[in-house]
Amino acid sequence: MNRLSIIAAGVIVCSSVLASSQFKSMVGSSEAASVQIGTVNLTTILTTPVFSDKQKAITEKYKADSEGLQKSAQALKQEMSDLEENRKTWSQDKLKQASDDLDKRKLEFANKNAQLSQQQINEFQSLSNEFINAVKTATAEVAQEKGLSIVLSESDAITLYASKSLDITQSVIEKVKL
């Protein structure tokens, strides 16, 4: 008897959920007919000169520092090799002094490298945030001009299909300003 009550309750709950969802789909169908949807391909936007030129400028800005660090790394590597070769001929004091000096320079190198990397990361993050805001603003402007209610990203894994007639990517690219 108890099992029968549980099954009956389950059937009632399932039928109410089904009836509720069908009612919502009937009510929502008139709203859905008035929704205008557009799509944007963010991958295409990311490869436009507006964004890629700024990325190149940041990379170019740090090029000399990066090359300097590479030369320092090579010099440290050579000093380590020289120290290893001289282990047999140098005194303990001289070896300790050279080893301590080398350790100090390696630490300074690591700190400079970390600092430079962090500066680059911060600039790229700032550029990304600026770009995202510019794309959002441009997308909102284009959506309003075209009377769109929703704009989806073609790059999302969730967007399974979008007709090319819905694509507003080029219009967004034209409006993006950094």
mmCIF file of C-alpha atoms in Angstrom:
data_model
loop_
_atom_site.group_PDB
_atom_site.id
_atom_site.type_symbol
_atom_site.label_atom_id
_atom_site.label_comp_id
_atom_site.label_asym_id
_atom_site.label_seq_id
_atom_site.Cartn_x
_atom_site.Cartn_y
_atom_site.Cartn_z
ATOM 1 C CA MET A 1 0.000 0.000 0.000
ATOM 2 C CA ASN A 2 2.819 2.379 0.905
ATOM 3 C CA ARG A 3 4.545 1.689 -2.430
ATOM 4 C CA LEU A 4 1.337 2.418 -4.307
ATOM 5 C CA SER A 5 0.994 5.781 -2.521
ATOM 6 C CA ILE A 6 4.555 6.751 -3.468
ATOM 7 C CA ILE A 7 3.993 5.798 -7.114
ATOM 8 C CA ALA A 8 0.704 7.725 -7.218
ATOM 9 C CA ALA A 9 2.380 10.803 -5.700
ATOM 10 C CA GLY A 10 5.194 10.539 -8.264
ATOM 11 C CA VAL A 11 2.710 10.350 -11.149
ATOM 12 C CA ILE A 12 0.853 13.409 -9.850
ATOM 13 C CA VAL A 13 4.089 15.414 -9.482
ATOM 14 C CA CYS A 14 5.260 14.408 -12.976
ATOM 15 C CA SER A 15 1.946 15.351 -14.570
ATOM 16 C CA SER A 16 1.912 18.736 -12.830
ATOM 17 C CA VAL A 17 5.465 19.467 -14.004
ATOM 18 C CA LEU A 18 4.567 18.428 -17.559
ATOM 19 C CA ALA A 19 1.394 20.513 -17.572
ATOM 20 C CA SER A 20 3.266 23.492 -16.135
ATOM 21 C CA SER A 21 6.024 23.300 -18.751
ATOM 22 C CA GLN A 22 3.491 23.022 -21.591
ATOM 23 C CA PHE A 23 1.615 26.023 -20.235
ATOM 24 C CA LYS A 24 4.858 28.032 -20.051
ATOM 25 C CA SER A 25 5.786 27.086 -23.604
ATOM 26 C CA MET A 26 2.350 28.147 -24.871
ATOM 27 C CA VAL A 27 2.559 31.475 -23.014
ATOM 28 C CA GLY A 28 6.209 32.059 -23.938
ATOM 29 C CA SER A 29 5.752 31.276 -27.622
ATOM 30 C CA SER A 30 4.237 34.691 -28.373
ATOM 31 C CA GLU A 31 7.125 36.386 -26.538
ATOM 32 C CA ALA A 32 9.690 34.240 -28.348
ATOM 33 C CA ALA A 33 8.327 35.296 -31.722
ATOM 34 C CA SER A 34 9.206 38.940 -30.951
ATOM 35 C CA VAL A 35 12.766 38.252 -29.735
ATOM 36 C CA GLN A 36 15.433 39.277 -32.253
ATOM 37 C CA ILE A 37 18.729 37.426 -31.928
ATOM 38 C CA GLY A 38 22.174 38.271 -33.302
ATOM 39 C CA THR A 39 25.544 36.563 -33.091
ATOM 40 C CA VAL A 40 29.122 37.786 -32.757
ATOM 41 C CA ASN A 41 32.288 35.838 -33.542
ATOM 42 C CA LEU A 42 34.721 36.907 -30.816
ATOM 43 C CA THR A 43 37.590 34.958 -32.388
ATOM 44 C CA THR A 44 37.285 37.080 -35.522
ATOM 45 C CA ILE A 45 37.193 40.264 -33.455
ATOM 46 C CA LEU A 46 40.303 39.232 -31.484
ATOM 47 C CA THR A 47 42.285 38.891 -34.711
ATOM 48 C CA THR A 48 41.431 42.361 -36.010
ATOM 49 C CA PRO A 49 44.193 44.981 -36.108
ATOM 50 C CA VAL A 50 42.449 46.998 -33.380
ATOM 51 C CA PHE A 51 43.388 44.344 -30.824
ATOM 52 C CA SER A 52 46.395 42.607 -32.387
ATOM 53 C CA ASP A 53 48.253 45.895 -33.017
ATOM 54 C CA LYS A 54 47.977 46.802 -29.341
ATOM 55 C CA GLN A 55 49.213 43.318 -28.368
ATOM 56 C CA LYS A 56 52.203 43.733 -30.685
ATOM 57 C CA ALA A 57 52.937 47.152 -29.189
ATOM 58 C CA ILE A 58 53.088 45.668 -25.686
ATOM 59 C CA THR A 59 55.329 42.839 -26.889
ATOM 60 C CA GLU A 60 57.580 45.332 -28.693
ATOM 61 C CA LYS A 61 57.739 47.541 -25.596
ATOM 62 C CA TYR A 62 59.314 44.716 -23.588
ATOM 63 C CA LYS A 63 61.448 43.263 -26.379
ATOM 64 C CA ALA A 64 64.689 45.002 -25.353
ATOM 65 C CA ASP A 65 64.221 44.020 -21.701
ATOM 66 C CA SER A 66 63.508 40.413 -22.691
ATOM 67 C CA GLU A 67 66.591 40.289 -24.889
ATOM 68 C CA GLY A 68 68.662 41.764 -22.046
ATOM 69 C CA LEU A 69 67.379 39.080 -19.701
ATOM 70 C CA GLN A 70 68.236 36.387 -22.241
ATOM 71 C CA LYS A 71 71.800 37.705 -22.441
ATOM 72 C CA SER A 72 71.993 37.769 -18.638
ATOM 73 C CA ALA A 73 70.761 34.181 -18.527
ATOM 74 C CA GLN A 74 73.447 33.120 -21.001
ATOM 75 C CA ALA A 75 76.114 34.956 -18.976
ATOM 76 C CA LEU A 76 74.954 33.273 -15.758
ATOM 77 C CA LYS A 77 74.997 29.907 -17.463
ATOM 78 C CA GLN A 78 78.565 30.536 -18.636
ATOM 79 C CA GLU A 79 79.620 31.641 -15.135
ATOM 80 C CA MET A 80 78.139 28.458 -13.661
ATOM 81 C CA SER A 81 80.059 26.423 -16.206
ATOM 82 C CA ASP A 82 83.281 28.334 -15.458
ATOM 83 C CA LEU A 83 82.802 27.866 -11.725
ATOM 84 C CA GLU A 84 82.352 24.137 -12.216
ATOM 85 C CA GLU A 85 85.551 23.939 -14.276
ATOM 86 C CA ASN A 86 87.540 25.886 -11.662
ATOM 87 C CA ARG A 87 86.416 23.787 -8.694
ATOM 88 C CA LYS A 88 89.577 21.683 -8.872
ATOM 89 C CA THR A 89 92.064 24.566 -9.079
ATOM 90 C CA TRP A 90 90.566 27.308 -6.886
ATOM 91 C CA SER A 91 90.838 27.496 -3.106
ATOM 92 C CA GLN A 92 87.818 26.848 -0.906
ATOM 93 C CA ASP A 93 87.552 30.548 -0.003
ATOM 94 C CA LYS A 94 87.709 31.666 -3.614
ATOM 95 C CA LEU A 95 85.127 29.023 -4.601
ATOM 96 C CA LYS A 96 82.804 30.068 -1.785
ATOM 97 C CA GLN A 97 83.099 33.748 -2.720
ATOM 98 C CA ALA A 98 82.490 33.031 -6.429
ATOM 99 C CA SER A 99 79.594 30.718 -5.601
ATOM 100 C CA ASP A 100 77.999 33.301 -3.268
ATOM 101 C CA ASP A 101 78.387 36.032 -5.903
ATOM 102 C CA LEU A 102 76.855 33.779 -8.532
ATOM 103 C CA ASP A 103 73.937 32.880 -6.244
ATOM 104 C CA LYS A 104 73.340 36.588 -5.593
ATOM 105 C CA ARG A 105 73.303 37.371 -9.336
ATOM 106 C CA LYS A 106 70.993 34.399 -10.018
ATOM 107 C CA LEU A 107 68.574 35.719 -7.387
ATOM 108 C CA GLU A 108 68.708 39.226 -8.887
ATOM 109 C CA PHE A 109 68.091 37.724 -12.325
ATOM 110 C CA ALA A 110 65.102 35.733 -11.063
ATOM 111 C CA ASN A 111 63.644 38.861 -9.433
ATOM 112 C CA LYS A 112 64.097 40.960 -12.595
ATOM 113 C CA ASN A 113 62.565 38.186 -14.693
ATOM 114 C CA ALA A 114 59.573 37.866 -12.350
ATOM 115 C CA GLN A 115 59.096 41.640 -12.276
ATOM 116 C CA LEU A 116 59.214 41.933 -16.068
ATOM 117 C CA SER A 117 56.816 39.013 -16.480
ATOM 118 C CA GLN A 118 54.384 40.554 -13.996
ATOM 119 C CA GLN A 119 54.506 43.915 -15.782
ATOM 120 C CA GLN A 120 53.719 42.230 -19.106
ATOM 121 C CA ILE A 121 50.904 40.193 -17.572
ATOM 122 C CA ASN A 122 49.421 43.341 -16.012
ATOM 123 C CA GLU A 123 49.540 45.238 -19.315
ATOM 124 C CA PHE A 124 48.005 42.355 -21.268
ATOM 125 C CA GLN A 125 45.300 41.971 -18.596
ATOM 126 C CA SER A 126 44.561 45.680 -18.742
ATOM 127 C CA LEU A 127 44.357 45.515 -22.546
ATOM 128 C CA SER A 128 42.048 42.488 -22.339
ATOM 129 C CA ASN A 129 39.733 44.275 -19.910
ATOM 130 C CA GLU A 130 39.723 47.391 -22.084
ATOM 131 C CA PHE A 131 39.018 45.281 -25.159
ATOM 132 C CA ILE A 132 36.198 43.324 -23.507
ATOM 133 C CA ASN A 133 34.545 46.574 -22.428
ATOM 134 C CA ALA A 134 34.953 48.048 -25.927
ATOM 135 C CA VAL A 135 33.432 44.923 -27.523
ATOM 136 C CA LYS A 136 30.519 44.955 -25.064
ATOM 137 C CA THR A 137 29.868 48.631 -25.773
ATOM 138 C CA ALA A 138 30.099 48.172 -29.550
ATOM 139 C CA THR A 139 27.876 45.079 -29.410
ATOM 140 C CA ALA A 140 25.262 46.950 -27.379
ATOM 141 C CA GLU A 141 25.301 49.837 -29.890
ATOM 142 C CA VAL A 142 24.913 47.516 -32.887
ATOM 143 C CA ALA A 143 22.210 45.501 -31.113
ATOM 144 C CA GLN A 144 20.230 48.662 -30.399
ATOM 145 C CA GLU A 145 20.661 49.909 -33.976
ATOM 146 C CA LYS A 146 19.452 46.584 -35.377
ATOM 147 C CA GLY A 147 16.695 46.087 -32.795
ATOM 148 C CA LEU A 148 18.206 42.916 -31.352
ATOM 149 C CA SER A 149 17.068 41.575 -27.986
ATOM 150 C CA ILE A 150 19.885 39.059 -27.511
ATOM 151 C CA VAL A 151 23.385 38.719 -28.944
ATOM 152 C CA LEU A 152 25.108 35.348 -28.567
ATOM 153 C CA SER A 153 28.763 34.539 -29.024
ATOM 154 C CA GLU A 154 29.458 32.104 -31.862
ATOM 155 C CA SER A 155 32.600 31.130 -29.993
ATOM 156 C CA ASP A 156 30.663 29.655 -27.066
ATOM 157 C CA ALA A 157 30.284 25.924 -26.921
ATOM 158 C CA ILE A 158 26.631 26.504 -26.015
ATOM 159 C CA THR A 159 25.719 28.119 -29.348
ATOM 160 C CA LEU A 160 25.159 25.033 -31.471
ATOM 161 C CA TYR A 161 23.899 26.764 -34.594
ATOM 162 C CA ALA A 162 23.469 30.326 -35.784
ATOM 163 C CA SER A 163 22.461 31.472 -39.249
ATOM 164 C CA LYS A 164 24.965 33.796 -40.937
ATOM 165 C CA SER A 165 22.138 36.296 -41.381
ATOM 166 C CA LEU A 166 22.218 36.818 -37.605
ATOM 167 C CA ASP A 167 25.961 37.576 -37.559
ATOM 168 C CA ILE A 168 26.752 41.172 -36.558
ATOM 169 C CA THR A 169 30.507 40.615 -36.124
ATOM 170 C CA GLN A 170 31.582 43.030 -38.870
ATOM 171 C CA SER A 171 29.337 45.780 -37.521
ATOM 172 C CA VAL A 172 30.821 45.288 -34.056
ATOM 173 C CA ILE A 173 34.385 45.374 -35.450
ATOM 174 C CA GLU A 174 33.612 48.708 -37.099
ATOM 175 C CA LYS A 175 32.388 50.147 -33.781
ATOM 176 C CA VAL A 176 35.138 48.814 -31.480
ATOM 177 C CA LYS A 177 37.353 51.659 -30.309
ATOM 178 C CA LEU A 178 40.320 51.273 -27.987
#
